[in-house]
Structure formats: C-alpha cells, structure tokens
Amino acid sequence: MKFPGVFTLFITDKNTKPPAWKALINLTIIIGAAALMVIVSLKRIDVKLDYSFLPGVTFRLRKGFEMTLILSICSLILSLLIGMVSAAAQNSRILVIRYLFMGYVKLIRGTPLLAQIYLFFYIIGTAWGIENRILSGILILSVFEGAYISEIIRGSYLSMEQQQIEIGMAIGLDKAGILREIIFPQMLARTLPALTGQFASIIKDSSLLSVIAVTEMAQTMREISSLNFKMFECYFLLAALYLLLTLPITYFSEWLERRFGYEN
Amino acid sequence: MRIKLDNLTKNFGSQTVLNHIDFEDDFSTLAIIGSSGGGKSTMLRIIASLLEPSSGQVTLDGRAAGSRASDQLDYRRRLGFVFQQNGLLKHLTAMENITLPLIRVHSYEKEAAVQRALQLLDRFGLSEEGSKYPSELSGGQSQRIAIARAIAPNPSLLLLDEPTSALDPEYTIEVLDMIRELKEEGRNFIIVTHEMGFARKACEKTMFLHEGKILEYGESNELFSNPQTPALRKFLTTLLEWNVRQ
Ligand SMILES: Nc1ncnc2c1ncn2[C@@H]1O[C@H](COP(=O)(O)OP(=O)(O)OP(=O)(O)O)[C@@H](O)[C@H]1O
Ligand SMILES: [Mg+2]
C-alpha cells in the first residue's frame, strides 16, 4: 500500500527498524499524549501534585527499595532452583514425583498470588511456626514464580530438537558431554531471555507481599500515604520506582534475545 | 573394511524393518539403495550404533558395537556420520562444529583442532564460511561442513545418510564431487543414496535393500547393468521412468 506524503512519517516497513528520527517523532507523540491525558485527568478532579514531603521520607523509601531488591533477588535464586527441579521432576520415571510437580505447577499457576500469600502465611506459616515475614515472603514468592520458571524450562527442553542430541552421539560425546556441550547451551540461549523477563515479574509481584506487612516498596508507600494523604503523589512515585527496576531488565532481556539469536 | 551383519533384526512395534539379515564382505565404498521406507536409514543408524538392533549385531573389521555404553562410545568414535539434513549443531559456528569433536572427543589441543579445521575448510572451498552459523549457510555448504566435521578426526569409516536428498541439483553436485574426492583419497564410506548414477560410478559395491532383506549385492556396475531380481529391475525402471537424476 502507498501512503501519501506526510503519513510516511508514521509508517515503517514490516520487520525493519525505523530510522531514529522517525522513532523519536512517534515516541514523542505517544508520551506527549499520555502525559496530557494524565494532566487533564488530574485537572478535572482538581488535584495538584505536591512532592514537598519527599525529603522527609527518603530514608524510609530507600529502606523499602532495598527490601524489594532483597526479596526479588532471593526469590529469583530460589525460584530458579525450584523451577529447574520441577521441570526435571515432571520427566521423572517415578510417578509420585512426576504427578506431584505437575500438580504443583497447575495449582500455583491456576490461583492468584494474593490467595496463596494469605493461605500460606496464616495457615501453613502459623501451623508450622514460620513467623518471620520476610522469610515467608521469599518462600511464597519463590514457590509462585518457580511454577512459571518450571514451565519456561520445560518448554525449552521440549523444543530441543532430537537430532541435535543424535549429532552429539554421532560425534562421539558421552551423556555428560551431550548435556554440557549441546543441551545446556541450546537451552540457555532459549530460556535466558524469558528468565530475565520473569525477574521483572518477580519484582512487581513482590509488591503483593505488602499484604502480610513486609515493608517493601509498596508497603512503605502505603504507610507514607496513610500519614500524609498524598495518595496520587505516592502511587505515581511507586510506579516510577518499579519502572526504574523493571525497564532495564526488560531491555537486558531483549538484548540477550538478540545476542543468542543464532537461529535466524 | 570388512563388515559383518549377524542375524540383524529391527522391529518398530509390530513392524519388522530389518529381517534376520546375515551378510559379510570387504568393501571400500558401498552404496545402499532401496525404496523409501525400506529400512536404509535404520540399517545405517544401526551400523553407526546410533540405534540398537532388536537382535543380532554388526561387526566392522572384527569390532562389534556391543551393548555397554562405554564400548558403544569407543565404537562410535571411530566412525563419522553425516545426516540427511540439519546435521550441524545450531549453536556453534561452522568452525566450532568441526573443532568441538576434535577437542572434546579426540583430545586435540585447541590450536591443532583449529589448524585441522582451517585446512579442511580451505581444501573444500569453505574458508569464507568458517565463522558462520548453520542458519547462515546454504544447504550445500551445511552438508559439506558436516562432511568435513565427520572426516576431521580421520574415522576408519564414513557413513552418509542421503546427504544430497534435501538439496537443489546444483548443491547436490558440489556435495557428490566432495564425496568422490574422499573416495579418491582412499577413504572408506557407506552411503545411502537415491542418486543411482553416483552409486554406479563412484561406489565400488552396491546393496539393494528390499522388504527387510538384502535382495541383491555386488559390484556396482554389475548390479546396475544386470539386475537379477524383478524387484530391483522394477525399482530401477521406476526411477528411469521419471528420469531421476542419472
Ligand atoms: N523411530 C521409529 N519409530 C517407528 N518406526 C520407525 C522409526 N524409524 C523408522 N521407522 C519405520 O521404519 C521403516 C523404515 O524406515 P527408514 O527410515 O529406515 O527407511 P528408509 O529406507 O531410510 O526410507 P527413506 O528413503 O524414505 O529415507 C519406515 O516404515 C519407518 O516408518
Ligand atoms: Mg532414510
């Protein structure tokens, strides 16, 4: 299709990157429109954003930010372990193990994190005496994210071509060699971008731990806003702080995808 | 190279693909022909020890693959295998595809492995391709690199499973030329092929597999000019009828 003159500013060819200036124009339009929408909305409900309270709360904010980071990083490591075990276990020849982990993945992916947090913390946590909220938080989050990571890993193993493994046999590699030289690097290339993306989800999902009063970023913000009644200011800031963490990760994930994209 | 098949049988479920085959002979280059689904790949993969027979065994120059994993590994390491297509490791460059087995399996130093790879790439006109990934290679280039990888450690026998059947005619010729060169330098190989002209002119012996048995076997020229069985005659005329690249 041919577009007349000025429209070409907004059009690019399929599967190609637009030139930088074109991207800039279009991005400016979108960001401008979004900002305008927010400003107009705030005007209509007669709210003026006032961040004068910030200097007084920076210490608490930093503590909350750090707690979110700690929760996320610990959960990332633990959920990776759980995910790997679960993915392998679903291939187990021992049926109890196989069904246990299949059930785990279905149950966790099929229920909201919020319900899991309440049920785990107030029933299992209380019954078994796990009272440390941070530790509970990390455990719950890891179990939750582990189910997703398990599926990422399992999917990537299933998409592994059988012939690649046969090539390994043909060139004389033993089982360990095939695992190390073929299966592992090929699965890594396929899962790393998705796993990185999952880390962004972990960071966001950790905000739900505020419901069991873990003072991470969201909980900190909730406390601050309940004292100064600056709801809008606080939640805009909260969103911005999460973006600060997740955006770089998203870009990193896309970069990994290109870096390991040996298949096309 | 002396090959011996003892009572070789392969069943897939209730289907018998190779049916109690006994065979023994010396050869340097051998073509396996037969109709599609006749068990040629199955036979080649059993010879390569990539697949275990249901019963019986293969012996090459007096050595059997055995049933222990470590024996099979030893056995495979003396062979080279070329797949019909997509036979390169996708996460490695052409060069790394050649050096990986040299380093990991045949205990070459990295330097020596790279030297060997460069020498082969150069010899087969693939120097430009060394740093490319399989997805960046043409089908013909991939196959030639797969062959280079297979011969790099100097295997005592090379096995090729229809190395040209997935290729356009121009690439088929470059791959077949390369295999003929290998013959001229005295390498032993077994090739499963639909290229009757190649089997006849470039392979010393030919084997016709039919309904799970070796129906005919002999000097290539003799077998093609004087087919003894109706089945082989029919097979050859069917190919001729459509003038499949002679
Ligand atoms: N892994 C397997 N499981 C079940 N059946 C199989 C398997 N591999 C091969 N077969 C069957 O065995 C028969 C012989 O297959 P094979 O691939 O050896 O034939 P072929 O002579 O190489 O044919 P083509 O010329 O088409 O490559 C076919 O009927 C095929 O369906
Ligand atoms: Mg075949």
Coordinates of C-alpha atoms and ligand atoms in Angstrom, one line a residue:
Chain A
M1 CA 0.0 0.0 0.0
K2 CA 1.2 3.5 -0.8
F3 CA 0.7 6.3 1.7
P4 CA 0.6 9.9 0.7
G5 CA 3.3 12.4 1.8
V6 CA 3.0 13.2 5.4
F7 CA 1.8 9.8 6.5
T8 CA 5.1 8.2 5.7
L9 CA 6.3 9.8 8.9
F10 CA 4.3 7.3 10.8
I11 CA 4.8 4.2 8.7
T12 CA 7.6 1.7 8.5
D13 CA 8.2 -1.5 6.6
K14 CA 7.5 -4.8 8.1
N15 CA 10.3 -6.4 10.1
T16 CA 12.6 -3.4 9.9
K17 CA 13.7 -0.9 12.4
P18 CA 12.6 2.6 11.6
P19 CA 15.2 5.3 11.4
A20 CA 16.0 7.0 14.8
W21 CA 14.3 10.4 13.9
K22 CA 11.1 8.6 12.9
A23 CA 11.1 6.6 16.1
L24 CA 11.7 9.8 18.1
I25 CA 8.8 11.7 16.5
N26 CA 6.4 8.9 17.1
L27 CA 7.6 8.2 20.7
T28 CA 7.3 11.9 21.5
I29 CA 3.7 11.9 20.2
I30 CA 2.8 8.9 22.4
I31 CA 4.5 10.1 25.5
G32 CA 3.1 13.6 25.0
A33 CA -0.4 12.2 24.6
A34 CA -0.1 10.1 27.7
A35 CA 1.2 12.9 29.8
L36 CA -1.6 15.2 28.5
M37 CA -4.1 12.6 29.4
V38 CA -2.8 12.4 33.0
I39 CA -2.5 16.2 33.3
V40 CA -6.1 16.7 32.1
S41 CA -7.4 14.0 34.3
L42 CA -5.7 15.5 37.3
K43 CA -7.2 18.9 36.4
R44 CA -10.7 17.5 36.1
I45 CA -10.6 16.1 39.6
D46 CA -8.8 19.2 40.8
V47 CA -5.6 17.6 42.1
K48 CA -2.2 19.4 42.1
L49 CA 0.7 17.1 42.6
D50 CA 2.8 18.2 45.6
Y51 CA 6.0 16.4 46.3
S52 CA 7.3 18.7 49.1
F53 CA 7.0 15.8 51.5
L54 CA 9.8 13.8 49.7
P55 CA 12.9 15.0 51.7
G56 CA 11.3 13.8 54.9
V57 CA 10.7 10.2 53.7
T58 CA 13.8 9.4 51.6
F59 CA 15.2 7.2 54.3
R60 CA 12.1 5.0 54.5
L61 CA 11.9 4.9 50.8
R62 CA 15.4 3.7 50.5
K63 CA 14.8 1.0 53.1
G64 CA 11.7 -0.1 51.1
F65 CA 13.5 -0.1 47.9
E66 CA 16.3 -2.2 49.4
M67 CA 13.8 -4.6 50.8
T68 CA 12.1 -5.1 47.4
L69 CA 15.5 -5.8 45.9
I70 CA 16.4 -8.3 48.6
L71 CA 13.0 -10.1 48.3
S72 CA 13.4 -10.2 44.5
I73 CA 16.9 -11.4 44.3
C74 CA 16.5 -14.1 46.9
S75 CA 13.2 -15.2 45.3
L76 CA 14.9 -15.2 41.9
I77 CA 17.6 -17.6 43.1
L78 CA 15.3 -19.8 45.0
S79 CA 12.6 -19.9 42.2
L80 CA 15.3 -20.8 39.7
L81 CA 16.2 -23.8 41.8
I82 CA 12.6 -24.8 42.3
G83 CA 11.9 -24.3 38.6
M84 CA 14.8 -26.5 37.5
V85 CA 13.9 -29.3 39.9
S86 CA 10.2 -29.1 39.0
A87 CA 11.0 -29.1 35.2
A88 CA 13.2 -32.2 35.6
A89 CA 10.8 -33.9 38.0
Q90 CA 8.0 -33.7 35.5
N91 CA 10.0 -36.0 33.4
S92 CA 10.7 -38.4 36.2
R93 CA 10.1 -42.0 35.8
I94 CA 8.9 -42.1 39.4
L95 CA 5.2 -41.3 39.1
V96 CA 4.7 -39.9 42.5
I97 CA 7.3 -37.3 41.8
R98 CA 6.1 -36.6 38.3
Y99 CA 2.5 -36.0 39.4
L100 CA 3.4 -34.1 42.5
F101 CA 5.2 -31.5 40.4
M102 CA 2.7 -31.5 37.6
G103 CA 0.1 -30.8 40.3
Y104 CA 2.2 -28.1 41.9
V105 CA 2.6 -26.2 38.6
K106 CA -1.1 -26.4 37.8
L107 CA -2.2 -25.4 41.2
I108 CA 0.1 -22.4 41.5
R109 CA -0.5 -21.1 38.0
G110 CA -4.2 -21.5 38.4
T111 CA -4.7 -19.5 41.6
P112 CA -4.0 -15.8 42.4
L113 CA -0.8 -15.0 44.2
L114 CA -2.8 -13.0 46.7
A115 CA -4.7 -16.1 47.9
Q116 CA -1.5 -18.1 48.1
I117 CA 0.1 -15.4 50.3
Y118 CA -2.8 -15.4 52.7
L119 CA -3.3 -19.1 52.9
F120 CA 0.4 -19.9 53.2
F121 CA 1.2 -17.2 55.7
Y122 CA -1.8 -17.6 58.0
I123 CA -2.4 -21.4 57.8
I124 CA 0.8 -23.1 56.9
G125 CA 3.0 -20.4 58.4
T126 CA 1.2 -20.3 61.7
A127 CA 0.8 -24.1 61.9
W128 CA 4.5 -24.7 61.4
G129 CA 5.7 -21.7 63.2
I130 CA 7.2 -19.8 60.3
E131 CA 6.8 -16.3 61.7
N132 CA 9.5 -14.4 60.0
R133 CA 7.5 -12.3 57.5
I134 CA 10.5 -11.7 55.2
L135 CA 11.4 -15.4 55.1
S136 CA 7.8 -16.4 54.5
G137 CA 7.5 -13.8 51.8
I138 CA 10.6 -15.1 50.0
L139 CA 9.3 -18.6 50.3
I140 CA 5.9 -17.9 48.9
L141 CA 7.2 -15.7 46.1
S142 CA 9.7 -18.4 45.1
V143 CA 7.2 -21.2 45.1
F144 CA 4.9 -19.0 43.0
E145 CA 7.5 -17.9 40.4
G146 CA 9.1 -21.3 40.4
A147 CA 6.0 -22.8 38.8
Y148 CA 6.3 -20.3 35.9
I149 CA 10.1 -20.8 35.6
S150 CA 9.4 -24.6 35.6
E151 CA 7.2 -24.1 32.5
I152 CA 9.7 -21.9 30.8
I153 CA 12.4 -24.5 31.2
R154 CA 10.2 -27.5 30.3
G155 CA 9.0 -25.7 27.2
S156 CA 12.6 -25.0 26.1
Y157 CA 13.5 -28.7 26.7
L158 CA 10.5 -29.9 24.7
S159 CA 11.5 -27.6 21.8
M160 CA 15.0 -29.1 21.8
E161 CA 15.4 -31.0 18.5
Q162 CA 16.1 -34.7 18.9
Q163 CA 18.5 -34.7 16.0
Q164 CA 20.8 -32.2 17.8
I165 CA 21.2 -34.8 20.6
E166 CA 21.8 -37.5 18.0
I167 CA 24.5 -35.4 16.4
G168 CA 26.1 -35.4 19.8
M169 CA 26.1 -39.2 19.9
A170 CA 27.4 -39.4 16.3
I171 CA 30.4 -37.2 17.0
G172 CA 31.2 -39.4 20.0
L173 CA 30.2 -37.4 23.0
D174 CA 29.1 -39.3 26.1
K175 CA 25.9 -38.4 28.0
A176 CA 27.6 -35.8 30.2
G177 CA 29.2 -34.3 27.1
I178 CA 25.9 -34.0 25.3
L179 CA 24.4 -32.3 28.3
R180 CA 27.2 -29.9 28.7
E181 CA 28.0 -29.1 25.0
I182 CA 24.6 -29.3 23.4
I183 CA 21.6 -29.4 25.7
F184 CA 22.8 -26.9 28.2
P185 CA 24.0 -24.1 25.8
Q186 CA 21.0 -24.5 23.5
M187 CA 18.5 -24.4 26.3
L188 CA 20.3 -21.5 27.9
A189 CA 20.1 -19.5 24.7
R190 CA 16.4 -20.1 24.5
T191 CA 15.5 -19.7 28.2
L192 CA 17.7 -16.8 29.3
P193 CA 15.7 -14.0 27.7
A194 CA 12.5 -15.5 29.2
L195 CA 14.0 -16.0 32.6
T196 CA 15.3 -12.4 32.6
G197 CA 11.8 -11.3 31.8
Q198 CA 10.5 -13.4 34.7
F199 CA 12.7 -11.5 37.0
A200 CA 10.8 -8.3 36.1
S201 CA 7.6 -10.2 37.1
I202 CA 9.2 -11.2 40.4
I203 CA 9.9 -7.6 41.2
K204 CA 6.4 -6.5 40.5
D205 CA 4.8 -9.5 42.2
S206 CA 6.8 -8.8 45.4
S207 CA 4.6 -5.8 45.9
L208 CA 1.8 -8.2 46.9
L209 CA 3.8 -9.2 50.0
S210 CA 2.7 -5.9 51.4
V211 CA -0.5 -7.6 52.5
I212 CA 1.4 -9.6 55.1
A213 CA 3.1 -6.4 56.2
V214 CA 6.5 -6.9 54.7
T215 CA 7.8 -3.4 54.5
E216 CA 9.0 -3.4 50.9
M217 CA 8.4 -0.6 48.5
A218 CA 4.6 -0.9 48.1
Q219 CA 4.0 -1.2 51.8
T220 CA 6.4 1.7 52.6
M221 CA 4.4 3.8 50.1
R222 CA 1.1 2.7 51.6
E223 CA 2.3 3.7 55.1
I224 CA 3.6 7.1 53.9
S225 CA 0.4 7.9 52.1
S226 CA -1.7 7.0 55.0
L227 CA 0.1 9.6 57.1
N228 CA 0.2 12.5 54.6
F229 CA -2.8 11.6 52.5
K230 CA -0.8 12.2 49.3
M231 CA -2.2 9.2 47.5
F232 CA -1.6 10.3 43.9
E233 CA 1.9 11.5 44.6
C234 CA 2.8 8.3 46.4
Y235 CA 1.5 5.9 43.8
F236 CA 2.9 7.8 40.9
L237 CA 6.3 7.6 42.6
L238 CA 5.8 4.0 43.4
A239 CA 5.1 3.2 39.7
A240 CA 8.1 5.1 38.7
L241 CA 10.4 3.3 41.2
Y242 CA 9.2 -0.1 39.9
L243 CA 9.8 1.0 36.3
L244 CA 13.3 2.1 37.3
L245 CA 13.9 -1.6 38.2
T246 CA 12.0 -3.4 35.5
L247 CA 12.7 -1.3 32.4
P248 CA 16.5 -2.0 32.4
I249 CA 15.7 -5.7 32.9
T250 CA 13.3 -5.8 30.0
Y251 CA 15.9 -4.2 27.8
F252 CA 18.5 -6.6 29.0
S253 CA 16.2 -9.5 28.2
E254 CA 15.7 -8.1 24.6
W255 CA 19.4 -7.7 24.2
L256 CA 20.0 -11.3 25.3
E257 CA 17.5 -12.5 22.8
R258 CA 19.4 -10.7 20.0
R259 CA 22.8 -11.8 21.4
F260 CA 21.8 -15.5 21.4
G261 CA 19.6 -15.4 18.4
Y262 CA 21.8 -17.8 16.4
E263 CA 18.7 -19.4 14.8
N264 CA 17.8 -16.7 12.4
Chain B
M1 CA 37.0 -52.5 5.6
R2 CA 35.2 -55.7 6.5
I3 CA 31.6 -55.6 7.5
K4 CA 29.7 -58.5 9.0
L5 CA 26.0 -58.5 9.9
D6 CA 24.9 -61.4 12.1
N7 CA 21.2 -62.2 12.1
L8 CA 20.4 -58.5 12.2
T9 CA 16.8 -57.6 13.0
K10 CA 15.0 -54.4 13.8
N11 CA 11.3 -54.1 14.8
F12 CA 9.4 -50.9 15.4
G13 CA 6.4 -52.2 17.4
S14 CA 4.9 -54.9 15.2
Q15 CA 6.6 -53.7 12.1
T16 CA 9.8 -55.6 11.0
V17 CA 12.1 -53.2 9.2
L18 CA 15.2 -55.4 9.0
N19 CA 14.5 -59.1 9.0
H20 CA 17.3 -61.5 10.1
I21 CA 20.0 -60.2 7.8
D22 CA 23.2 -62.2 7.5
F23 CA 25.9 -60.6 5.4
E24 CA 29.7 -60.4 5.2
D25 CA 32.1 -58.8 2.7
D26 CA 35.0 -56.5 2.2
F27 CA 34.4 -53.1 0.6
S28 CA 36.0 -49.7 0.4
T29 CA 32.9 -47.7 -0.8
L30 CA 29.4 -49.1 -0.6
A31 CA 26.1 -47.7 -1.7
I32 CA 22.8 -48.7 -0.1
I33 CA 19.8 -48.3 -2.3
G34 CA 16.1 -49.3 -2.0
S35 CA 12.7 -47.8 -2.0
S36 CA 11.5 -45.2 0.5
G37 CA 10.7 -46.7 3.9
G38 CA 12.7 -49.8 3.1
G39 CA 14.9 -49.5 6.1
K40 CA 18.1 -47.9 4.7
S41 CA 18.4 -45.3 7.3
T42 CA 17.6 -47.8 10.0
M43 CA 20.4 -50.1 8.8
L44 CA 22.9 -47.2 8.6
R45 CA 22.0 -46.0 12.1
I46 CA 22.4 -49.4 13.5
I47 CA 25.8 -49.7 11.8
A48 CA 26.7 -46.4 13.3
S49 CA 25.5 -47.6 16.8
L50 CA 23.1 -44.7 17.0
L51 CA 20.3 -47.2 17.2
E52 CA 20.3 -50.6 18.9
P53 CA 19.1 -53.6 16.8
S54 CA 16.3 -55.7 18.2
S55 CA 18.6 -58.7 17.8
G56 CA 21.8 -59.6 16.1
Q57 CA 25.0 -57.5 15.7
V58 CA 27.2 -55.5 13.4
T59 CA 31.0 -56.1 13.2
L60 CA 33.4 -53.7 11.5
D61 CA 36.9 -55.0 11.0
G62 CA 36.3 -57.5 13.8
R63 CA 34.9 -55.0 16.3
A64 CA 31.3 -55.1 17.4
A65 CA 29.5 -52.1 18.9
G66 CA 28.5 -54.2 22.0
S67 CA 25.8 -53.3 24.4
R68 CA 27.8 -51.4 27.1
A69 CA 27.6 -47.7 26.8
S70 CA 31.4 -47.2 27.0
D71 CA 32.0 -49.8 24.3
Q72 CA 29.4 -48.1 22.1
L73 CA 31.2 -44.8 22.7
D74 CA 34.5 -46.3 21.7
Y75 CA 33.0 -47.8 18.6
R76 CA 31.2 -44.6 17.5
R77 CA 34.4 -42.6 17.9
R78 CA 36.0 -44.5 15.1
L79 CA 33.2 -43.6 12.7
G80 CA 32.0 -40.4 11.0
F81 CA 28.3 -39.9 10.4
V82 CA 26.6 -37.4 8.1
F83 CA 22.8 -36.8 8.5
Q84 CA 20.4 -36.2 5.7
Q85 CA 19.9 -32.5 6.7
N86 CA 20.3 -30.1 9.6
G87 CA 23.3 -32.2 10.7
L88 CA 25.2 -29.3 12.3
L89 CA 25.0 -28.1 15.9
K90 CA 22.9 -24.9 15.6
H91 CA 24.6 -23.0 18.4
L92 CA 28.1 -23.3 17.0
T93 CA 29.7 -21.8 14.0
A94 CA 30.9 -23.9 11.1
M95 CA 34.4 -23.8 12.5
E96 CA 33.3 -24.8 16.0
N97 CA 31.3 -27.6 14.6
I98 CA 34.5 -29.1 13.3
T99 CA 36.7 -28.4 16.3
L100 CA 34.3 -29.5 19.0
P101 CA 34.6 -33.2 18.4
L102 CA 38.4 -32.9 17.9
I103 CA 38.8 -31.1 21.2
R104 CA 36.2 -32.8 23.3
V105 CA 36.4 -36.3 21.9
H106 CA 39.7 -36.8 20.2
S107 CA 41.8 -34.8 22.7
Y108 CA 43.3 -32.4 20.2
E109 CA 44.8 -29.2 21.6
K110 CA 42.7 -26.2 20.6
E111 CA 45.4 -24.9 18.3
A112 CA 45.7 -28.2 16.5
A113 CA 42.0 -28.5 16.1
V114 CA 41.7 -25.1 14.6
Q115 CA 44.6 -25.8 12.2
R116 CA 42.9 -29.0 11.2
A117 CA 39.5 -27.2 10.6
L118 CA 41.1 -24.5 8.6
Q119 CA 42.9 -27.0 6.5
L120 CA 39.7 -28.8 5.7
L121 CA 37.6 -25.6 5.1
D122 CA 40.3 -24.4 2.8
R123 CA 40.5 -27.7 0.9
F124 CA 36.8 -27.8 0.2
G125 CA 36.5 -24.1 -0.7
L126 CA 34.7 -23.2 2.5
S127 CA 37.2 -20.7 4.0
E128 CA 34.6 -17.9 3.9
E129 CA 32.1 -19.9 5.8
G130 CA 34.1 -20.8 8.9
S131 CA 32.6 -18.1 11.1
K132 CA 29.0 -18.5 10.0
Y133 CA 26.2 -20.2 12.0
P134 CA 24.3 -23.1 10.4
S135 CA 21.3 -20.8 9.9
E136 CA 23.5 -18.6 7.6
L137 CA 24.7 -21.4 5.4
S138 CA 23.2 -22.8 2.2
G139 CA 22.1 -26.5 2.3
G140 CA 25.1 -27.5 0.2
Q141 CA 27.5 -25.6 2.4
S142 CA 26.0 -27.2 5.5
Q143 CA 26.3 -30.6 4.1
R144 CA 30.0 -30.1 3.1
I145 CA 30.8 -28.8 6.5
A146 CA 29.0 -31.7 8.1
I147 CA 31.2 -34.0 5.9
A148 CA 34.3 -32.0 6.8
R149 CA 33.4 -32.4 10.5
A150 CA 32.9 -36.2 10.1
I151 CA 36.3 -36.8 8.4
A152 CA 38.3 -34.3 10.5
P153 CA 39.3 -37.0 13.1
N154 CA 40.2 -39.4 10.3
P155 CA 37.5 -42.0 11.0
S156 CA 38.0 -45.5 9.7
L157 CA 34.6 -45.4 8.1
L158 CA 32.3 -42.6 7.0
L159 CA 28.5 -43.2 7.0
L160 CA 26.3 -40.9 4.9
D161 CA 22.5 -41.0 5.0
E162 CA 21.2 -39.5 1.8
P163 CA 23.4 -36.5 2.1
T164 CA 22.0 -34.8 -1.0
S165 CA 18.3 -35.7 -1.0
A166 CA 17.3 -32.4 0.6
L167 CA 19.4 -30.3 -1.8
D168 CA 18.9 -28.4 -5.0
P169 CA 20.6 -30.0 -8.1
E170 CA 23.5 -27.5 -8.1
Y171 CA 24.3 -28.2 -4.5
T172 CA 23.9 -31.9 -5.0
I173 CA 26.7 -31.9 -7.5
E174 CA 29.1 -30.0 -5.2
V175 CA 28.4 -32.4 -2.4
L176 CA 28.8 -35.5 -4.6
D177 CA 32.0 -34.1 -6.0
M178 CA 33.3 -33.8 -2.5
I179 CA 32.4 -37.4 -1.6
R180 CA 34.1 -38.6 -4.8
E181 CA 37.2 -36.8 -3.8
L182 CA 37.1 -38.7 -0.5
K183 CA 36.9 -41.9 -2.4
E184 CA 39.9 -40.9 -4.5
E185 CA 42.0 -40.3 -1.4
G186 CA 41.1 -43.8 -0.2
R187 CA 38.5 -43.2 2.4
N188 CA 36.0 -46.0 3.2
F189 CA 32.4 -45.0 3.2
I190 CA 28.8 -46.3 3.2
I191 CA 26.3 -44.0 1.5
V192 CA 22.6 -44.4 1.4
T193 CA 21.5 -42.7 -1.8
H194 CA 18.9 -42.1 -4.4
E195 CA 21.5 -40.9 -6.8
M196 CA 21.8 -44.0 -8.9
G197 CA 24.4 -42.5 -11.2
F198 CA 26.6 -41.8 -8.2
A199 CA 26.1 -45.3 -6.7
R200 CA 27.0 -46.9 -10.0
K201 CA 30.0 -44.8 -11.0
A202 CA 31.5 -43.7 -7.6
C203 CA 30.8 -46.6 -5.3
E204 CA 32.7 -49.9 -5.6
K205 CA 29.8 -52.1 -4.3
T206 CA 26.0 -51.6 -4.1
M207 CA 23.4 -53.2 -1.8
F208 CA 19.7 -53.3 -2.6
L209 CA 17.5 -53.4 0.5
H210 CA 14.0 -54.7 -0.1
E211 CA 11.3 -55.7 2.4
G212 CA 13.8 -56.1 5.2
K213 CA 16.3 -58.2 3.3
I214 CA 19.4 -57.6 1.2
L215 CA 17.9 -58.7 -2.0
E216 CA 20.9 -58.0 -4.2
Y217 CA 24.5 -57.1 -3.6
G218 CA 27.6 -56.9 -5.8
E219 CA 30.0 -54.8 -7.8
S220 CA 28.0 -51.6 -8.6
N221 CA 28.5 -51.8 -12.4
E222 CA 27.5 -55.4 -12.5
L223 CA 24.4 -54.9 -10.3
F224 CA 23.1 -52.0 -12.3
S225 CA 23.7 -53.5 -15.7
N226 CA 22.4 -56.9 -14.8
P227 CA 19.8 -56.7 -12.1
Q228 CA 18.9 -60.3 -11.1
T229 CA 15.6 -59.9 -9.3
P230 CA 12.3 -58.5 -10.6
A231 CA 12.1 -56.2 -7.6
L232 CA 15.4 -54.5 -8.4
R233 CA 14.5 -54.3 -12.1
K234 CA 11.3 -52.7 -11.2
F235 CA 13.0 -50.3 -8.8
L236 CA 15.5 -49.2 -11.4
T237 CA 12.9 -48.8 -14.2
T238 CA 10.6 -46.8 -12.0
L239 CA 13.5 -44.4 -11.3
L240 CA 14.3 -44.3 -15.0
E241 CA 10.8 -43.6 -16.0
W242 CA 10.9 -40.3 -14.1
N243 CA 14.5 -39.9 -15.1
V244 CA 15.6 -39.3 -11.6
R245 CA 18.9 -37.5 -11.9
Q246 CA 21.1 -40.2 -13.5
Ligands
LIG1 N1 11.8 -44.4 15.4 C1 10.9 -45.1 14.7 N2 9.8 -45.5 15.2 C2 8.9 -46.2 14.5 N3 9.0 -46.5 13.2 C3 10.2 -46.1 12.6 C4 11.2 -45.4 13.3 N4 12.2 -45.2 12.4 C5 11.8 -45.7 11.2 N5 10.6 -46.3 11.3 C6 9.9 -47.0 10.3 O1 10.8 -48.0 9.7 C7 10.6 -48.0 8.3 C8 12.0 -47.8 7.6 O2 12.4 -46.5 7.9 P1 13.8 -46.0 7.3 O3 13.9 -44.5 7.7 O4 14.9 -46.9 7.7 O5 13.5 -46.0 5.8 P2 14.4 -45.5 4.6 O6 14.7 -46.7 3.7 O7 15.6 -44.8 5.1 O8 13.5 -44.5 3.8 P3 13.8 -43.1 3.1 O9 14.3 -43.5 1.8 O10 12.4 -42.5 2.9 O11 14.7 -42.4 4.0 C9 9.6 -47.0 7.9 O12 8.4 -47.6 7.7 C10 9.5 -46.1 9.1 O13 8.2 -45.7 9.3
MG2 MG 16.2 -42.7 5.2

